[in-house]
Every structure is written in structure tokens, then in C-alpha cells.
PDB file of C-alpha atoms in Angstrom:
ATOM      1  CA  UNK A   1      96.707 -72.390 -23.339  1.00 61.00           C
ATOM      2  CA  UNK A   2      99.620 -72.661 -21.050  1.00 77.00           C
ATOM      3  CA  UNK A   3     100.289 -76.484 -19.288  1.00 91.00           C
ATOM      4  CA  UNK A   4     100.207 -76.885 -15.689  1.00 94.00           C
ATOM      5  CA  UNK A   5     102.407 -78.945 -13.810  1.00 95.00           C
ATOM      6  CA  UNK A   6     100.766 -82.163 -13.036  1.00 95.00           C
ATOM      7  CA  UNK A   7     102.806 -81.943  -9.525  1.00 96.00           C
ATOM      8  CA  UNK A   8     102.073 -78.099  -8.366  1.00 96.00           C
ATOM      9  CA  UNK A   9     100.187 -77.329  -5.913  1.00 98.00           C
ATOM     10  CA  UNK A  10      97.376 -74.493  -5.092  1.00 98.00           C
ATOM     11  CA  UNK A  11      96.477 -72.379  -1.996  1.00 98.00           C
ATOM     12  CA  UNK A  12      93.445 -72.155  -1.366  1.00 98.00           C
ATOM     13  CA  UNK A  13      91.993 -69.237  -0.712  1.00 98.00           C
ATOM     14  CA  UNK A  14      94.851 -67.720  -0.937  1.00 96.00           C
ATOM     15  CA  UNK A  15      96.727 -69.077   2.171  1.00 97.00           C
ATOM     16  CA  UNK A  16      96.228 -73.415   2.870  1.00 98.00           C
ATOM     17  CA  UNK A  17      98.366 -75.016   0.319  1.00 98.00           C
ATOM     18  CA  UNK A  18      97.247 -78.149  -1.202  1.00 98.00           C
ATOM     19  CA  UNK A  19      98.059 -80.938  -3.629  1.00 98.00           C
ATOM     20  CA  UNK A  20      96.174 -80.501  -6.674  1.00 98.00           C
ATOM     21  CA  UNK A  21      95.325 -84.124  -6.758  1.00 98.00           C
ATOM     22  CA  UNK A  22      92.543 -84.422  -3.921  1.00 97.00           C
ATOM     23  CA  UNK A  23      90.247 -86.982  -2.889  1.00 97.00           C
ATOM     24  CA  UNK A  24      86.453 -86.787  -2.387  1.00 97.00           C
ATOM     25  CA  UNK A  25      84.710 -89.036   0.250  1.00 98.00           C
ATOM     26  CA  UNK A  26      81.750 -90.034  -1.333  1.00 97.00           C
ATOM     27  CA  UNK A  27      81.763 -92.996  -2.190  1.00 95.00           C
ATOM     28  CA  UNK A  28      82.601 -94.226   1.265  1.00 97.00           C
ATOM     29  CA  UNK A  29      78.878 -94.893   2.061  1.00 97.00           C
ATOM     30  CA  UNK A  30      76.042 -96.756   0.779  1.00 96.00           C
ATOM     31  CA  UNK A  31      74.468 -97.859  -2.805  1.00 93.00           C
ATOM     32  CA  UNK A  32      72.656 -94.725  -3.914  1.00 92.00           C
ATOM     33  CA  UNK A  33      74.949 -92.882  -1.529  1.00 96.00           C
ATOM     34  CA  UNK A  34      72.921 -93.724   0.872  1.00 97.00           C
ATOM     35  CA  UNK A  35      73.432 -95.484   4.003  1.00 97.00           C
ATOM     36  CA  UNK A  36      76.566 -97.045   5.763  1.00 97.00           C
ATOM     37  CA  UNK A  37      79.176 -98.848   3.392  1.00 97.00           C
ATOM     38  CA  UNK A  38      78.439-102.289   3.162  1.00 96.00           C
ATOM     39  CA  UNK A  39      82.190-102.531   4.754  1.00 97.00           C
ATOM     40  CA  UNK A  40      82.558 -99.900   7.753  1.00 97.00           C
ATOM     41  CA  UNK A  41      85.693-101.344   8.608  1.00 97.00           C
ATOM     42  CA  UNK A  42      87.558-101.162   5.106  1.00 97.00           C
ATOM     43  CA  UNK A  43      86.187 -97.328   4.719  1.00 98.00           C
ATOM     44  CA  UNK A  44      87.669 -96.463   7.275  1.00 98.00           C
ATOM     45  CA  UNK A  45      91.303 -98.034   5.844  1.00 98.00           C
ATOM     46  CA  UNK A  46      90.738 -96.697   2.562  1.00 98.00           C
ATOM     47  CA  UNK A  47      90.592 -93.223   5.055  1.00 98.00           C
ATOM     48  CA  UNK A  48      93.412 -93.469   6.535  1.00 98.00           C
ATOM     49  CA  UNK A  49      95.488 -94.579   3.498  1.00 98.00           C
ATOM     50  CA  UNK A  50      94.004 -91.493   1.643  1.00 98.00           C
ATOM     51  CA  UNK A  51      95.884 -89.494   4.095  1.00 98.00           C
ATOM     52  CA  UNK A  52      98.917 -91.345   5.071  1.00 98.00           C
ATOM     53  CA  UNK A  53      99.650 -91.199   1.043  1.00 98.00           C
ATOM     54  CA  UNK A  54      99.440 -87.434   1.216  1.00 97.00           C
ATOM     55  CA  UNK A  55      96.473 -86.080  -0.183  1.00 98.00           C
ATOM     56  CA  UNK A  56      95.762 -82.788   1.114  1.00 98.00           C
ATOM     57  CA  UNK A  57      92.521 -81.767   0.348  1.00 98.00           C
ATOM     58  CA  UNK A  58      89.634 -84.174   1.219  1.00 98.00           C
ATOM     59  CA  UNK A  59      85.660 -83.005   0.368  1.00 98.00           C
ATOM     60  CA  UNK A  60      82.647 -84.350   1.001  1.00 98.00           C
ATOM     61  CA  UNK A  61      78.843 -83.171   2.019  1.00 98.00           C
ATOM     62  CA  UNK A  62      76.448 -83.635   4.350  1.00 98.00           C
ATOM     63  CA  UNK A  63      73.980 -85.163   2.033  1.00 98.00           C
ATOM     64  CA  UNK A  64      76.631 -88.112   1.919  1.00 98.00           C
ATOM     65  CA  UNK A  65      74.437 -90.679   3.919  1.00 97.00           C
ATOM     66  CA  UNK A  66      73.252 -88.475   4.336  1.00 98.00           C
ATOM     67  CA  UNK A  67      75.548 -87.627   7.854  1.00 98.00           C
ATOM     68  CA  UNK A  68      77.865 -91.010   6.764  1.00 98.00           C
ATOM     69  CA  UNK A  69      80.693 -89.671   5.071  1.00 98.00           C
ATOM     70  CA  UNK A  70      81.565 -87.008   7.449  1.00 98.00           C
ATOM     71  CA  UNK A  71      80.991 -88.746  10.533  1.00 98.00           C
ATOM     72  CA  UNK A  72      82.961 -91.793   9.164  1.00 98.00           C
ATOM     73  CA  UNK A  73      85.940 -88.967   8.472  1.00 98.00           C
ATOM     74  CA  UNK A  74      85.032 -87.320  11.941  1.00 98.00           C
ATOM     75  CA  UNK A  75      85.436 -90.726  13.409  1.00 98.00           C
ATOM     76  CA  UNK A  76      89.002 -91.847  11.522  1.00 98.00           C
ATOM     77  CA  UNK A  77      91.114 -88.787  11.090  1.00 98.00           C
ATOM     78  CA  UNK A  78      89.895 -86.653  13.633  1.00 98.00           C
ATOM     79  CA  UNK A  79      92.028 -84.562  14.964  1.00 98.00           C
ATOM     80  CA  UNK A  80      93.325 -84.091  11.050  1.00 98.00           C
ATOM     81  CA  UNK A  81      97.477 -83.321  10.473  1.00 96.00           C
ATOM     82  CA  UNK A  82      98.162 -79.978  10.201  1.00 96.00           C
ATOM     83  CA  UNK A  83      98.279 -79.278   6.871  1.00 96.00           C
ATOM     84  CA  UNK A  84      95.504 -81.371   5.858  1.00 98.00           C
ATOM     85  CA  UNK A  85      92.353 -79.703   4.283  1.00 98.00           C
ATOM     86  CA  UNK A  86      88.921 -80.602   4.878  1.00 98.00           C
ATOM     87  CA  UNK A  87      85.982 -79.112   2.141  1.00 98.00           C
ATOM     88  CA  UNK A  88      82.575 -79.736   2.837  1.00 98.00           C
ATOM     89  CA  UNK A  89      79.281 -78.738   0.999  1.00 98.00           C
ATOM     90  CA  UNK A  90      75.870 -78.256   2.621  1.00 98.00           C
ATOM     91  CA  UNK A  91      72.917 -77.180   0.768  1.00 98.00           C
ATOM     92  CA  UNK A  92      71.160 -80.342  -0.602  1.00 98.00           C
ATOM     93  CA  UNK A  93      69.152 -83.107   1.449  1.00 97.00           C
ATOM     94  CA  UNK A  94      68.172 -87.013   0.734  1.00 96.00           C
ATOM     95  CA  UNK A  95      64.484 -88.258   1.236  1.00 94.00           C
ATOM     96  CA  UNK A  96      65.535 -91.413   0.166  1.00 93.00           C
ATOM     97  CA  UNK A  97      68.309 -93.179  -2.198  1.00 92.00           C
ATOM     98  CA  UNK A  98      69.227 -90.942  -5.250  1.00 87.00           C
ATOM     99  CA  UNK A  99      67.633 -88.712  -4.183  1.00 93.00           C
ATOM    100  CA  UNK A 100      68.838 -84.718  -4.015  1.00 96.00           C
ATOM    101  CA  UNK A 101      67.199 -81.949  -3.436  1.00 98.00           C
ATOM    102  CA  UNK A 102      67.967 -77.889  -2.637  1.00 98.00           C
ATOM    103  CA  UNK A 103      67.541 -76.334   0.409  1.00 98.00           C
ATOM    104  CA  UNK A 104      69.171 -73.203   0.603  1.00 98.00           C
ATOM    105  CA  UNK A 105      66.889 -71.084   3.290  1.00 98.00           C
ATOM    106  CA  UNK A 106      69.199 -69.760   5.812  1.00 98.00           C
ATOM    107  CA  UNK A 107      67.915 -71.548   8.909  1.00 98.00           C
ATOM    108  CA  UNK A 108      68.800 -75.080   6.568  1.00 98.00           C
ATOM    109  CA  UNK A 109      71.697 -73.514   5.780  1.00 98.00           C
ATOM    110  CA  UNK A 110      72.675 -72.892   9.388  1.00 98.00           C
ATOM    111  CA  UNK A 111      71.771 -76.075  11.169  1.00 98.00           C
ATOM    112  CA  UNK A 112      73.473 -78.158   7.825  1.00 98.00           C
ATOM    113  CA  UNK A 113      76.260 -76.619   9.218  1.00 98.00           C
ATOM    114  CA  UNK A 114      76.341 -77.130  13.286  1.00 98.00           C
ATOM    115  CA  UNK A 115      76.124 -80.552  11.885  1.00 98.00           C
ATOM    116  CA  UNK A 116      78.966 -81.145  10.069  1.00 98.00           C
ATOM    117  CA  UNK A 117      80.860 -78.984  12.412  1.00 98.00           C
ATOM    118  CA  UNK A 118      79.737 -81.562  15.012  1.00 98.00           C
ATOM    119  CA  UNK A 119      80.045 -85.022  12.973  1.00 98.00           C
ATOM    120  CA  UNK A 120      83.695 -83.902  11.614  1.00 98.00           C
ATOM    121  CA  UNK A 121      84.603 -82.857  15.001  1.00 98.00           C
ATOM    122  CA  UNK A 122      86.088 -79.678  13.702  1.00 98.00           C
ATOM    123  CA  UNK A 123      85.434 -76.355  15.579  1.00 98.00           C
ATOM    124  CA  UNK A 124      86.770 -74.794  12.220  1.00 98.00           C
ATOM    125  CA  UNK A 125      84.922 -75.951   8.813  1.00 98.00           C
ATOM    126  CA  UNK A 126      88.063 -74.734   6.587  1.00 98.00           C
ATOM    127  CA  UNK A 127      86.424 -74.647   3.214  1.00 98.00           C
ATOM    128  CA  UNK A 128      82.475 -74.596   3.445  1.00 98.00           C
ATOM    129  CA  UNK A 129      80.679 -74.653  -0.140  1.00 98.00           C
ATOM    130  CA  UNK A 130      77.561 -74.507  -1.089  1.00 98.00           C
ATOM    131  CA  UNK A 131      75.948 -77.460  -3.115  1.00 98.00           C
ATOM    132  CA  UNK A 132      73.934 -75.986  -5.365  1.00 98.00           C
ATOM    133  CA  UNK A 133      71.756 -72.870  -5.600  1.00 98.00           C
ATOM    134  CA  UNK A 134      68.279 -73.537  -4.390  1.00 98.00           C
ATOM    135  CA  UNK A 135      66.254 -71.374  -7.047  1.00 98.00           C
ATOM    136  CA  UNK A 136      63.415 -70.839  -4.773  1.00 98.00           C
ATOM    137  CA  UNK A 137      65.663 -68.551  -1.826  1.00 98.00           C
ATOM    138  CA  UNK A 138      67.432 -65.292  -3.235  1.00 98.00           C
ATOM    139  CA  UNK A 139      70.904 -66.176  -4.037  1.00 98.00           C
ATOM    140  CA  UNK A 140      71.512 -63.035  -1.674  1.00 98.00           C
ATOM    141  CA  UNK A 141      70.266 -64.495   1.274  1.00 98.00           C
ATOM    142  CA  UNK A 142      72.078 -68.586   0.694  1.00 98.00           C
ATOM    143  CA  UNK A 143      75.224 -66.822  -0.046  1.00 98.00           C
ATOM    144  CA  UNK A 144      75.235 -63.776   2.659  1.00 98.00           C
ATOM    145  CA  UNK A 145      74.233 -67.125   4.962  1.00 98.00           C
ATOM    146  CA  UNK A 146      77.326 -68.686   4.902  1.00 98.00           C
ATOM    147  CA  UNK A 147      79.576 -65.179   4.706  1.00 98.00           C
ATOM    148  CA  UNK A 148      77.446 -64.711   8.073  1.00 98.00           C
ATOM    149  CA  UNK A 149      78.992 -67.651   9.530  1.00 98.00           C
ATOM    150  CA  UNK A 150      81.606 -66.648   8.405  1.00 98.00           C
ATOM    151  CA  UNK A 151      82.016 -63.788  10.896  1.00 98.00           C
ATOM    152  CA  UNK A 152      80.841 -65.692  13.168  1.00 98.00           C
ATOM    153  CA  UNK A 153      84.180 -67.806  13.131  1.00 98.00           C
ATOM    154  CA  UNK A 154      82.691 -71.118  11.901  1.00 98.00           C
ATOM    155  CA  UNK A 155      84.306 -71.187   8.634  1.00 98.00           C
ATOM    156  CA  UNK A 156      87.207 -70.208   7.352  1.00 98.00           C
ATOM    157  CA  UNK A 157      86.711 -69.881   3.570  1.00 98.00           C
ATOM    158  CA  UNK A 158      83.848 -69.859   1.473  1.00 98.00           C
ATOM    159  CA  UNK A 159      83.481 -72.212  -1.812  1.00 98.00           C
ATOM    160  CA  UNK A 160      80.348 -72.406  -4.351  1.00 98.00           C
ATOM    161  CA  UNK A 161      79.349 -75.860  -6.577  1.00 98.00           C
ATOM    162  CA  UNK A 162      76.863 -76.639  -9.519  1.00 97.00           C
ATOM    163  CA  UNK A 163      77.180 -72.373 -10.288  1.00 98.00           C
ATOM    164  CA  UNK A 164      77.187 -70.431 -13.525  1.00 98.00           C
ATOM    165  CA  UNK A 165      79.909 -67.324 -14.154  1.00 98.00           C
ATOM    166  CA  UNK A 166      76.949 -64.877 -13.571  1.00 98.00           C
ATOM    167  CA  UNK A 167      75.801 -66.396  -9.782  1.00 98.00           C
ATOM    168  CA  UNK A 168      79.340 -66.651  -9.257  1.00 98.00           C
ATOM    169  CA  UNK A 169      79.757 -62.805  -9.887  1.00 98.00           C
ATOM    170  CA  UNK A 170      76.592 -61.923  -7.873  1.00 98.00           C
ATOM    171  CA  UNK A 171      78.223 -64.169  -4.169  1.00 98.00           C
ATOM    172  CA  UNK A 172      81.502 -62.665  -5.102  1.00 98.00           C
ATOM    173  CA  UNK A 173      79.838 -58.973  -4.434  1.00 98.00           C
ATOM    174  CA  UNK A 174      78.363 -60.429  -1.044  1.00 98.00           C
ATOM    175  CA  UNK A 175      81.980 -62.880   0.355  1.00 98.00           C
ATOM    176  CA  UNK A 176      85.052 -63.565  -1.147  1.00 98.00           C
ATOM    177  CA  UNK A 177      84.411 -67.116  -2.694  1.00 98.00           C
ATOM    178  CA  UNK A 178      87.883 -69.339  -2.784  1.00 98.00           C
ATOM    179  CA  UNK A 179      86.832 -72.264  -5.358  1.00 98.00           C
ATOM    180  CA  UNK A 180      84.040 -73.615  -7.701  1.00 98.00           C
ATOM    181  CA  UNK A 181      83.361 -77.507  -7.694  1.00 98.00           C
ATOM    182  CA  UNK A 182      81.701 -77.715 -11.148  1.00 98.00           C
ATOM    183  CA  UNK A 183      80.999 -80.862 -13.241  1.00 96.00           C
ATOM    184  CA  UNK A 184      83.806 -81.568 -15.361  1.00 96.00           C
ATOM    185  CA  UNK A 185      85.981 -83.898 -17.785  1.00 94.00           C
ATOM    186  CA  UNK A 186      87.322 -84.424 -20.650  1.00 92.00           C
ATOM    187  CA  UNK A 187      83.711 -85.409 -22.199  1.00 90.00           C
ATOM    188  CA  UNK A 188      81.860 -82.283 -20.611  1.00 92.00           C
ATOM    189  CA  UNK A 189      83.608 -79.108 -21.177  1.00 93.00           C
ATOM    190  CA  UNK A 190      79.863 -77.445 -20.616  1.00 94.00           C
ATOM    191  CA  UNK A 191      81.338 -75.246 -17.527  1.00 97.00           C
ATOM    192  CA  UNK A 192      84.371 -74.071 -19.697  1.00 96.00           C
ATOM    193  CA  UNK A 193      83.386 -70.924 -19.268  1.00 98.00           C
ATOM    194  CA  UNK A 194      83.086 -70.868 -15.182  1.00 98.00           C
ATOM    195  CA  UNK A 195      86.726 -72.789 -15.370  1.00 98.00           C
ATOM    196  CA  UNK A 196      88.068 -69.555 -17.224  1.00 98.00           C
ATOM    197  CA  UNK A 197      86.693 -67.426 -14.320  1.00 98.00           C
ATOM    198  CA  UNK A 198      88.103 -68.999 -12.324  1.00 98.00           C
ATOM    199  CA  UNK A 199      91.914 -68.844 -13.908  1.00 98.00           C
ATOM    200  CA  UNK A 200      91.336 -65.372 -14.578  1.00 98.00           C
ATOM    201  CA  UNK A 201      90.847 -64.557 -11.296  1.00 98.00           C
ATOM    202  CA  UNK A 202      92.521 -67.267  -8.696  1.00 97.00           C
ATOM    203  CA  UNK A 203      89.623 -69.339  -7.522  1.00 98.00           C
ATOM    204  CA  UNK A 204      89.819 -72.952  -7.498  1.00 98.00           C
ATOM    205  CA  UNK A 205      88.227 -75.031  -9.485  1.00 98.00           C
ATOM    206  CA  UNK A 206      87.201 -78.997  -8.054  1.00 98.00           C
ATOM    207  CA  UNK A 207      85.811 -81.360 -10.954  1.00 97.00           C
ATOM    208  CA  UNK A 208      83.753 -83.326 -10.461  1.00 92.00           C
ATOM    209  CA  UNK A 209      82.503 -86.239 -12.708  1.00 87.00           C
ATOM    210  CA  UNK A 210      85.973 -86.593 -13.781  1.00 86.00           C
ATOM    211  CA  UNK A 211      85.570 -89.933 -15.367  1.00 80.00           C
ATOM    212  CA  UNK A 212      82.155 -89.149 -16.908  1.00 74.00           C
ATOM    213  CA  UNK A 213      80.440 -92.027 -14.998  1.00 63.00           C
ATOM    214  CA  UNK A 214      83.600 -94.247 -15.988  1.00 67.00           C
ATOM    215  CA  UNK A 215      83.894 -93.748 -19.074  1.00 75.00           C
ATOM    216  CA  UNK A 216      87.353 -92.418 -19.506  1.00 75.00           C
ATOM    217  CA  UNK A 217      88.132 -95.732 -17.604  1.00 73.00           C
ATOM    218  CA  UNK A 218      86.917 -98.144 -19.492  1.00 78.00           C
ATOM    219  CA  UNK A 219      89.625-100.687 -21.075  1.00 78.00           C
ATOM    220  CA  UNK A 220      89.496-100.309 -25.229  1.00 79.00           C
ATOM    221  CA  UNK A 221      87.755 -96.235 -24.556  1.00 79.00           C
ATOM    222  CA  UNK A 222      88.797 -93.436 -26.422  1.00 79.00           C
ATOM    223  CA  UNK A 223      92.222 -92.971 -24.090  1.00 90.00           C
ATOM    224  CA  UNK A 224      93.395 -96.335 -24.341  1.00 89.00           C
ATOM    225  CA  UNK A 225      96.215 -95.885 -26.825  1.00 89.00           C
ATOM    226  CA  UNK A 226      97.930 -93.478 -24.923  1.00 93.00           C
ATOM    227  CA  UNK A 227      97.153 -95.135 -21.739  1.00 94.00           C
ATOM    228  CA  UNK A 228      98.993 -98.509 -23.414  1.00 93.00           C
ATOM    229  CA  UNK A 229     102.130 -96.275 -24.756  1.00 94.00           C
ATOM    230  CA  UNK A 230     101.994 -94.153 -21.215  1.00 96.00           C
ATOM    231  CA  UNK A 231     102.048 -97.488 -19.217  1.00 96.00           C
ATOM    232  CA  UNK A 232      99.326 -95.876 -17.008  1.00 95.00           C
ATOM    233  CA  UNK A 233      95.439 -96.773 -17.145  1.00 93.00           C
ATOM    234  CA  UNK A 234      92.713 -94.855 -19.132  1.00 92.00           C
ATOM    235  CA  UNK A 235      91.220 -93.377 -15.867  1.00 92.00           C
ATOM    236  CA  UNK A 236      94.624 -92.179 -15.030  1.00 94.00           C
ATOM    237  CA  UNK A 237      94.949 -90.399 -18.574  1.00 95.00           C
ATOM    238  CA  UNK A 238      91.552 -88.430 -17.650  1.00 93.00           C
ATOM    239  CA  UNK A 239      92.821 -87.041 -14.364  1.00 96.00           C
ATOM    240  CA  UNK A 240      96.133 -86.757 -15.054  1.00 97.00           C
ATOM    241  CA  UNK A 241      94.472 -84.746 -18.888  1.00 96.00           C
ATOM    242  CA  UNK A 242      92.121 -82.747 -16.062  1.00 97.00           C
ATOM    243  CA  UNK A 243      96.528 -81.732 -14.148  1.00 98.00           C
ATOM    244  CA  UNK A 244      97.304 -80.266 -17.009  1.00 97.00           C
ATOM    245  CA  UNK A 245      94.737 -78.626 -18.077  1.00 97.00           C
ATOM    246  CA  UNK A 246      94.708 -75.520 -15.920  1.00 97.00           C
ATOM    247  CA  UNK A 247      96.410 -74.816 -12.485  1.00 97.00           C
ATOM    248  CA  UNK A 248      93.464 -74.091 -10.363  1.00 98.00           C
ATOM    249  CA  UNK A 249      92.180 -77.728 -11.113  1.00 98.00           C
ATOM    250  CA  UNK A 250      91.861 -79.583  -8.186  1.00 98.00           C
ATOM    251  CA  UNK A 251      90.757 -82.762  -9.283  1.00 97.00           C
ATOM    252  CA  UNK A 252      89.219 -84.757  -5.608  1.00 96.00           C
ATOM    253  CA  UNK A 253      87.944 -88.360  -7.639  1.00 95.00           C
ATOM    254  CA  UNK A 254      86.440 -90.829  -4.605  1.00 94.00           C
ATOM    255  CA  UNK A 255      86.380 -94.673  -4.759  1.00 94.00           C
ATOM    256  CA  UNK A 256      85.831 -97.649  -2.381  1.00 94.00           C
ATOM    257  CA  UNK A 257      88.296 -99.111  -2.755  1.00 95.00           C
ATOM    258  CA  UNK A 258      92.507 -98.177  -1.628  1.00 97.00           C
ATOM    259  CA  UNK A 259      93.729 -99.788  -5.114  1.00 97.00           C
ATOM    260  CA  UNK A 260      92.206 -97.330  -6.857  1.00 95.00           C
ATOM    261  CA  UNK A 261      92.597 -95.050  -4.886  1.00 97.00           C
ATOM    262  CA  UNK A 262      96.296 -95.307  -4.879  1.00 97.00           C
ATOM    263  CA  UNK A 263      96.159 -95.789  -8.923  1.00 96.00           C
ATOM    264  CA  UNK A 264      93.752 -92.505  -9.837  1.00 96.00           C
ATOM    265  CA  UNK A 265      97.325 -90.654  -7.150  1.00 97.00           C
ATOM    266  CA  UNK A 266      99.762 -91.915  -9.547  1.00 97.00           C
ATOM    267  CA  UNK A 267      97.734 -89.758 -12.269  1.00 97.00           C
ATOM    268  CA  UNK A 268     100.137 -86.761 -10.411  1.00 97.00           C
ATOM    269  CA  UNK A 269     103.277 -88.887 -12.324  1.00 97.00           C
ATOM    270  CA  UNK A 270     102.654 -89.235 -15.403  1.00 97.00           C
ATOM    271  CA  UNK A 271     103.581 -86.023 -18.139  1.00 96.00           C
ATOM    272  CA  UNK A 272     101.593 -85.112 -20.939  1.00 96.00           C
ATOM    273  CA  UNK A 273     103.079 -83.309 -24.092  1.00 95.00           C
ATOM    274  CA  UNK A 274     101.465 -80.898 -26.251  1.00 94.00           C
ATOM    275  CA  UNK A 275     100.979 -83.167 -28.243  1.00 94.00           C
ATOM    276  CA  UNK A 276      99.276 -85.205 -26.290  1.00 94.00           C
ATOM    277  CA  UNK A 277      97.535 -83.097 -24.669  1.00 94.00           C
ATOM    278  CA  UNK A 278      96.036 -82.075 -28.365  1.00 92.00           C
ATOM    279  CA  UNK A 279      95.592 -85.503 -28.839  1.00 91.00           C
ATOM    280  CA  UNK A 280      93.502 -85.534 -25.990  1.00 92.00           C
ATOM    281  CA  UNK A 281      91.024 -82.935 -26.766  1.00 86.00           C
ATOM    282  CA  UNK A 282      90.183 -83.970 -29.841  1.00 84.00           C
ATOM    283  CA  UNK A 283      89.600 -87.663 -28.773  1.00 78.00           C
ATOM    284  CA  UNK A 284      87.909 -86.005 -26.091  1.00 73.00           C
ATOM    285  CA  UNK A 285      85.370 -84.039 -28.458  1.00 66.00           C
ATOM    286  CA  UNK A 286      84.592 -86.662 -30.978  1.00 62.00           C
ATOM    287  CA  UNK A 287      84.041 -89.332 -27.959  1.00 64.00           C
ATOM    288  CA  UNK A 288      81.343 -86.660 -26.549  1.00 62.00           C
ATOM    289  CA  UNK A 289      79.821 -85.808 -30.144  1.00 57.00           C
ATOM    290  CA  UNK A 290      81.162 -82.162 -29.886  1.00 50.00           C
TER     291      UNK A 290
END
């Protein structure tokens, strides 16, 4: 397996060049990813700091809040710097806190996109992703709607989230897919085959849940010894592993804290040797029980 340079960049769709360590804006919302954040002014400071630190890929969704994350991004950062790529998603609705329901009907996806454009203060979404495949709607109808909106000039590039290799194959018969966003971490490599498909096709892979619900960032956890040797935190080691794992990997760790943001971004400055990476593979597998 080739080792990727953690400080390398990636061209989304072959044209939108970004540093590979981005930011996920899910947590600039209330508890349960619901409602306004407890500290709205603090959330705005965090988003401004994201751009100040040179992050070029910011990922959000209409379901975060719902609407709250997108609105705060638009109110705080628009007009966006030319080198910043805003990625958002549609296809999930929120009946209540911590509830997520798939809704991929074409009419809903069109309404979702129009709302995202308005809240983000954009004329075109640089990267629009189907948040999850709705099993009650043909995949061709869901992806086809995104393709139609791309032809209408409302979407620049199309991505998918929470998909299998077979679903990716089907979607690619309809539209050019430039990114896939699936769950992936040192402890959870269920979607390894999807990552491999993305590598083979030059598709960006955005791993969500990169710290496995915080387990990989815990002091005394499976990464503690290597973190101490590298003068880093366990969370930084987990993110650095992702950056080394593949040149198409685009981690988007989220946080509501400026200090944690700055810590996360420090992961790109950590170099891991082949021996370090082999040890992490073993440690991650053992910790996951595989």
C-alpha cells in the first residue's frame, strides 16, 4: 500500500484543489444536532477561525440543525474566499433531535437544494451530495435529480454519501461522481471496498466518524503510546493515519471548539513511518475486535 503525503492536496472533480484535511460543520448546532448552538457567537468565531487557518473544504448539510449549520455558514463566511469549497448534502429530514429519516423523492431533493442555496448565500453549490439513499425511491431517480440540477447550473459537482460499491457503480452510469462520504476510521473499516473503488477511479473519499465516537481520542486508549512518542494527541494520530492511508482521503473532523479545531489541523504536520502505520493497523484491528 502506497503511503500518502499528509500535507498533499486533492483536486475534487479534477479542478477544485483543496488541502486534504477539511472541516465538518455538523457540530455548530445544538445538542443532538438540533436547533441553535448554545453559544452562537462562539460558533461564528469558530467558523471564521476555520477559514483563517487555511481550511479549504467545509462540509455541512441541510439536516444539521436542521438548516442551522448552513445558515450560520452563510451569515458568517459569505462571500467565501475563492479557494474555499463548500460541500453540502440533501436527502435526510429531521423529525426531532437525534432522529434521521431518508427522503430522496425528486421533489424533496429540489426543495432541499433551493433551501441550501438560499441559506449558504450561493448561486451554485460547489459540491452537492446525496446524504443517504432512500430505499423507497429508485436510485436512478435520486441521482438523476442531482444530475438534472447540475445541468441547470445549480450544482457544480455531485457526490454521494453512505453508499455501497454497487450503488456507486449505478450512480456513475448517470452522473460523474466526484466524492463519496462514508463512515471510516482506524477502528471501523467496513467500507474498505468503497475506499478502494474511489482510489481506482480518482474519487475523493470523505470519512465521517473518523474518531469512532471519540474512542480514538481518549487518553490511555489504543493510540496513547504512539501519541506520546510523537508529542501529539491520540486524536491527531487517528487523523494523521487517515491522511497517510490514501491520497484520496479527505477527513472532515468536526468540533464546536476553536482549541480542538486547531488541535485537529495539527494532524497534517505529523509524519508516520511505515512501521508506525503497520503498528496502527494492528492496534486498530485489535481494538475493534477484528
